[in-house]
Amino acid sequence: KAGVTQTPRYLIKTRGQQVTLSCSPISGHRSVSWYQQTPGQGLQFLFEYFSETQRNKGNFPGRFSGRQFSNSRSEMNVSTLELGDSALYLCASSWRDTNTGELFFGEGSRLTVL
Amino acid sequence: GESVGLHLPTLSVQEGDNSIINCAYSNSASDYFIWYKQESGKGPQFIIDIRSNMDKRQGQRVTVLLNKTVKHLSLQIAATQPGDSAVYFCAENGIPGNTGKLIFGQGTTLQVKP
C-alpha cells in the first residue's frame, strides 16, 4: 500500500513568489492535514481537509491556503513568499471518519525562500 | 496558550538499556495524545497513542504513560536499539474529541550508543 506522497520534495523560490505543494494521501484516506516544520517553531498545524471541506485551521496568515479535491488529493499554496516561510511542509492523511485514527505523514516538501 | 513541551532536548542511552522520554502538556482539555518518531530526512512516524481515559498503553517494545494530574506524558522504549535513534515528538489534540489538529512538542533527540 503506497504511503503519503508529496511533490515536489525540494524547491527553491525567491521572496514575493508563490508556491503550490501537492499531497496524495493513502488510498482510502479522506482526511489530509498540513504542518509546517522549522527548527525554531517545530511542527505547527496549518489546516485539515476532509471530504473537500476545511475542518480545522491553524494560526497562519491568509497567504497560506489549501484545498482538497474529490479524490482526496490536496494542495497547499503560499503566496507572496517571505524568508520565514522556508520550512519543511508535511502532509498527513488519516481515516478521520470517527475523530480517531493516527496520522500518516509523507516525507515532506522542503521549501527554501531566497 | 497551548503548548506541549519535552523535558530534555537530547537523551543518550546505551544500546540494550531502557529509554524514557518525557513530555509535559499544558492543555488540560486535551483528551488524545500521540508519540511520533522522526528520522533524519523523513516525515514523522506514528509510534503509539493514548486517550485520556487511560493511564497506560503498551505496544511492541514501547509503553506510553499518561498522568493527567500533573499533565505529564512519557514514552518508554524497552531494550533500545540503534534503529531507535531519532527525534521523538509528543503531541496533544488540544480540542476535545478532535484529532485533526495536533499540537506538537519541540522534540527530544534520542541517541543510542553501541
Short mmCIF file of C-alpha atoms in Angstrom, two decimals:
data_model
loop_
_atom_site.label_atom_id
_atom_site.label_comp_id
_atom_site.label_asym_id
_atom_site.label_seq_id
_atom_site.Cartn_x
_atom_site.Cartn_y
_atom_site.Cartn_z
CA LYS A 1 0.00 0.00 0.00
CA ALA A 2 1.56 3.29 -1.07
CA GLY A 3 2.17 5.89 1.62
CA VAL A 4 1.51 9.60 1.56
CA THR A 5 3.19 11.14 -1.46
CA GLN A 6 4.30 14.75 -1.55
CA THR A 7 5.62 16.66 -4.51
CA PRO A 8 7.92 18.33 -5.10
CA ARG A 9 10.38 17.11 -2.48
CA TYR A 10 12.62 20.15 -2.78
CA LEU A 11 12.13 23.57 -4.23
CA ILE A 12 13.74 26.98 -4.14
CA LYS A 13 11.80 30.19 -4.56
CA THR A 14 12.52 33.87 -4.14
CA ARG A 15 10.70 36.36 -1.95
CA GLY A 16 7.41 37.52 -3.38
CA GLN A 17 6.82 34.41 -5.45
CA GLN A 18 4.11 31.91 -4.76
CA VAL A 19 4.32 28.13 -4.43
CA THR A 20 1.95 25.19 -4.69
CA LEU A 21 2.65 21.92 -2.94
CA SER A 22 0.83 18.69 -3.65
CA CYS A 23 -0.13 15.75 -1.48
CA SER A 24 -1.62 12.40 -2.39
CA PRO A 25 -2.99 10.61 0.68
CA ILE A 26 -3.01 6.91 1.33
CA SER A 27 -5.69 5.23 -0.73
CA GLY A 28 -8.99 5.35 1.13
CA HIS A 29 -8.00 8.13 3.50
CA ARG A 30 -10.34 11.08 3.36
CA SER A 31 -8.59 13.48 5.69
CA VAL A 32 -5.49 15.45 4.79
CA SER A 33 -3.65 17.73 7.20
CA TRP A 34 -0.75 20.06 6.57
CA TYR A 35 2.01 21.00 9.00
CA GLN A 36 4.96 23.35 8.81
CA GLN A 37 8.20 22.24 10.43
CA THR A 38 11.02 24.66 11.23
CA PRO A 39 13.95 24.39 13.64
CA GLY A 40 12.69 27.32 15.67
CA GLN A 41 8.95 26.69 15.83
CA GLY A 42 8.85 22.92 15.45
CA LEU A 43 5.80 21.29 13.93
CA GLN A 44 2.88 23.65 13.55
CA PHE A 45 -0.57 22.81 12.26
CA LEU A 46 -1.67 24.63 9.13
CA PHE A 47 -5.05 23.16 8.17
CA GLU A 48 -7.04 19.99 7.77
CA TYR A 49 -9.38 18.98 4.98
CA PHE A 50 -11.99 16.26 4.99
CA SER A 51 -14.18 15.47 2.01
CA GLU A 52 -13.12 18.69 0.27
CA THR A 53 -14.03 20.85 3.28
CA GLN A 54 -11.63 22.64 5.58
CA ARG A 55 -12.39 21.37 9.06
CA ASN A 56 -9.61 22.89 11.12
CA LYS A 57 -7.29 25.81 10.61
CA GLY A 58 -4.11 26.85 12.38
CA ASN A 59 -2.80 30.31 13.18
CA PHE A 60 -1.17 31.19 9.91
CA PRO A 61 -1.74 34.30 7.76
CA GLY A 62 -4.07 34.25 4.82
CA ARG A 63 -1.12 33.83 2.46
CA PHE A 64 -1.35 30.15 3.35
CA SER A 65 -4.25 28.38 1.73
CA GLY A 66 -5.22 24.90 0.73
CA ARG A 67 -7.82 22.80 -0.92
CA GLN A 68 -8.82 19.20 -1.32
CA PHE A 69 -10.13 17.54 -4.43
CA SER A 70 -12.82 14.91 -4.82
CA ASN A 71 -10.18 12.17 -4.99
CA SER A 72 -8.84 13.36 -1.58
CA ARG A 73 -5.64 14.74 -3.07
CA SER A 74 -4.73 18.06 -1.57
CA GLU A 75 -2.73 21.12 -2.46
CA MET A 76 -1.48 23.98 -0.35
CA ASN A 77 -0.45 27.35 -1.66
CA VAL A 78 1.70 30.04 -0.16
CA SER A 79 1.56 33.42 -1.85
CA THR A 80 3.94 36.36 -1.55
CA LEU A 81 6.67 34.21 -0.07
CA GLU A 82 8.78 35.51 2.80
CA LEU A 83 12.15 34.31 4.02
CA GLY A 84 10.47 32.95 7.12
CA ASP A 85 8.37 30.58 5.03
CA SER A 86 11.43 28.43 4.47
CA ALA A 87 10.48 25.15 6.07
CA LEU A 88 9.63 21.52 5.63
CA TYR A 89 5.94 21.25 4.76
CA LEU A 90 4.46 17.96 5.83
CA CYS A 91 1.23 16.42 4.71
CA ALA A 92 -0.53 13.72 6.70
CA SER A 93 -3.56 11.60 5.95
CA SER A 94 -5.93 9.58 8.08
CA TRP A 95 -9.32 7.89 8.03
CA ARG A 96 -10.79 10.55 10.33
CA ASP A 97 -14.34 9.46 9.89
CA THR A 98 -14.86 8.97 13.62
CA ASN A 99 -12.47 11.53 15.07
CA THR A 100 -9.97 8.79 15.66
CA GLY A 101 -7.01 7.39 13.89
CA GLU A 102 -3.36 8.08 13.59
CA LEU A 103 -1.89 10.46 11.09
CA PHE A 104 0.37 9.03 8.42
CA PHE A 105 2.93 11.57 7.31
CA GLY A 106 4.64 11.98 3.99
CA GLU A 107 8.31 12.85 3.74
CA GLY A 108 7.61 16.49 3.15
CA SER A 109 8.36 19.24 0.69
CA ARG A 110 11.36 21.28 1.67
CA LEU A 111 10.91 24.89 0.62
CA THR A 112 13.78 27.36 0.61
CA VAL A 113 12.96 31.02 0.08
CA LEU A 114 15.85 33.23 -1.02
CA GLY B 1 -1.50 29.44 25.42
CA GLU B 2 -1.43 25.84 24.43
CA SER B 3 1.92 24.15 24.37
CA VAL B 4 3.42 20.75 24.63
CA GLY B 5 6.91 20.53 25.93
CA LEU B 6 9.59 17.94 26.42
CA HIS B 7 11.88 17.99 29.40
CA LEU B 8 15.12 17.16 27.62
CA PRO B 9 16.23 18.13 24.11
CA THR B 10 18.70 15.22 23.92
CA LEU B 11 18.78 11.83 25.58
CA SER B 12 21.73 9.49 25.22
CA VAL B 13 21.37 5.82 26.17
CA GLN B 14 23.37 2.65 25.82
CA GLU B 15 22.14 0.01 23.39
CA GLY B 16 20.04 -2.51 25.26
CA ASP B 17 19.04 -0.13 28.04
CA ASN B 18 15.54 1.20 28.50
CA SER B 19 14.79 4.76 27.41
CA ILE B 20 12.28 7.13 28.96
CA ILE B 21 11.29 10.27 27.11
CA ASN B 22 9.17 12.77 28.98
CA CYS B 23 6.65 15.34 27.89
CA ALA B 24 4.61 17.97 29.72
CA TYR B 25 1.43 19.32 28.22
CA SER B 26 -0.45 22.41 29.25
CA ASN B 27 -3.98 21.98 27.91
CA SER B 28 -5.99 20.07 30.47
CA ALA B 29 -8.82 19.77 27.94
CA SER B 30 -6.73 17.58 25.61
CA ASP B 31 -8.03 14.04 25.52
CA TYR B 32 -5.80 12.43 22.93
CA PHE B 33 -2.02 12.12 22.95
CA ILE B 34 0.40 10.68 20.45
CA TRP B 35 4.07 9.90 20.17
CA TYR B 36 5.87 10.24 16.85
CA LYS B 37 9.37 9.30 15.77
CA GLN B 38 11.15 11.27 13.09
CA GLU B 39 14.32 10.06 11.45
CA SER B 40 16.57 12.39 9.52
CA GLY B 41 15.11 13.31 6.15
CA LYS B 42 11.80 11.56 6.81
CA GLY B 43 8.36 12.50 7.99
CA PRO B 44 7.14 11.70 11.50
CA GLN B 45 6.16 8.09 12.05
CA PHE B 46 3.38 7.10 14.44
CA ILE B 47 4.56 5.13 17.47
CA ILE B 48 1.68 4.91 19.89
CA ASP B 49 -1.30 6.89 21.10
CA ILE B 50 -3.38 7.08 24.25
CA ARG B 51 -6.70 8.62 25.21
CA SER B 52 -7.33 10.47 28.42
CA ASN B 53 -9.50 7.68 29.81
CA MET B 54 -6.39 5.50 30.05
CA ASP B 55 -3.25 5.75 32.18
CA LYS B 56 -1.08 3.31 30.27
CA ARG B 57 -0.90 1.70 26.89
CA GLN B 58 1.59 -0.79 25.60
CA GLY B 59 2.83 -1.55 22.15
CA GLN B 60 5.71 -3.51 20.79
CA ARG B 61 8.69 -2.50 22.97
CA VAL B 62 7.01 0.80 23.77
CA THR B 63 4.80 1.96 26.60
CA VAL B 64 3.08 5.31 26.98
CA LEU B 65 2.12 6.57 30.42
CA LEU B 66 -0.30 9.41 30.99
CA ASN B 67 -0.56 11.29 34.27
CA LYS B 68 -3.44 13.72 33.94
CA THR B 69 -2.99 15.06 37.46
CA VAL B 70 0.34 16.66 36.59
CA LYS B 71 -0.26 16.78 32.84
CA HIS B 72 2.66 14.54 32.05
CA LEU B 73 3.22 12.05 29.28
CA SER B 74 6.10 9.64 28.90
CA LEU B 75 7.32 7.17 26.33
CA GLN B 76 9.25 4.15 27.47
CA ILE B 77 11.28 2.17 24.96
CA ALA B 78 12.49 -1.22 26.11
CA ALA B 79 15.84 -2.64 25.05
CA THR B 80 16.75 0.41 23.00
CA GLN B 81 18.32 -0.36 19.63
CA PRO B 82 20.46 1.74 17.27
CA GLY B 83 17.46 1.98 14.95
CA ASP B 84 15.61 3.84 17.68
CA SER B 85 17.92 6.83 17.23
CA ALA B 86 15.68 9.66 16.07
CA VAL B 87 13.79 12.72 17.26
CA TYR B 88 10.70 11.89 19.30
CA PHE B 89 7.71 14.20 19.45
CA CYS B 90 4.74 14.11 21.71
CA ALA B 91 1.53 15.73 20.56
CA GLU B 92 -1.88 16.54 22.00
CA ASN B 93 -5.14 17.24 20.27
CA GLY B 94 -5.97 20.45 22.12
CA ILE B 95 -9.62 20.26 21.12
CA PRO B 96 -11.50 17.53 22.99
CA GLY B 97 -12.81 14.85 20.69
CA ASN B 98 -10.96 16.26 17.71
CA THR B 99 -7.83 14.55 16.46
CA GLY B 100 -7.46 16.61 13.33
CA LYS B 101 -5.39 19.43 14.79
CA LEU B 102 -2.37 18.26 16.73
CA ILE B 103 -0.13 20.42 18.90
CA PHE B 104 3.41 19.10 18.87
CA GLY B 105 6.19 19.46 21.39
CA GLN B 106 9.67 20.57 20.41
CA GLY B 107 11.08 17.06 20.30
CA THR B 108 13.71 15.02 22.09
CA THR B 109 16.66 13.60 20.21
CA LEU B 110 17.41 10.04 21.28
CA GLN B 111 20.98 8.91 20.70
CA VAL B 112 21.73 5.23 21.12
CA LYS B 113 25.33 4.36 21.84
CA PRO B 114 26.53 0.93 20.63
#
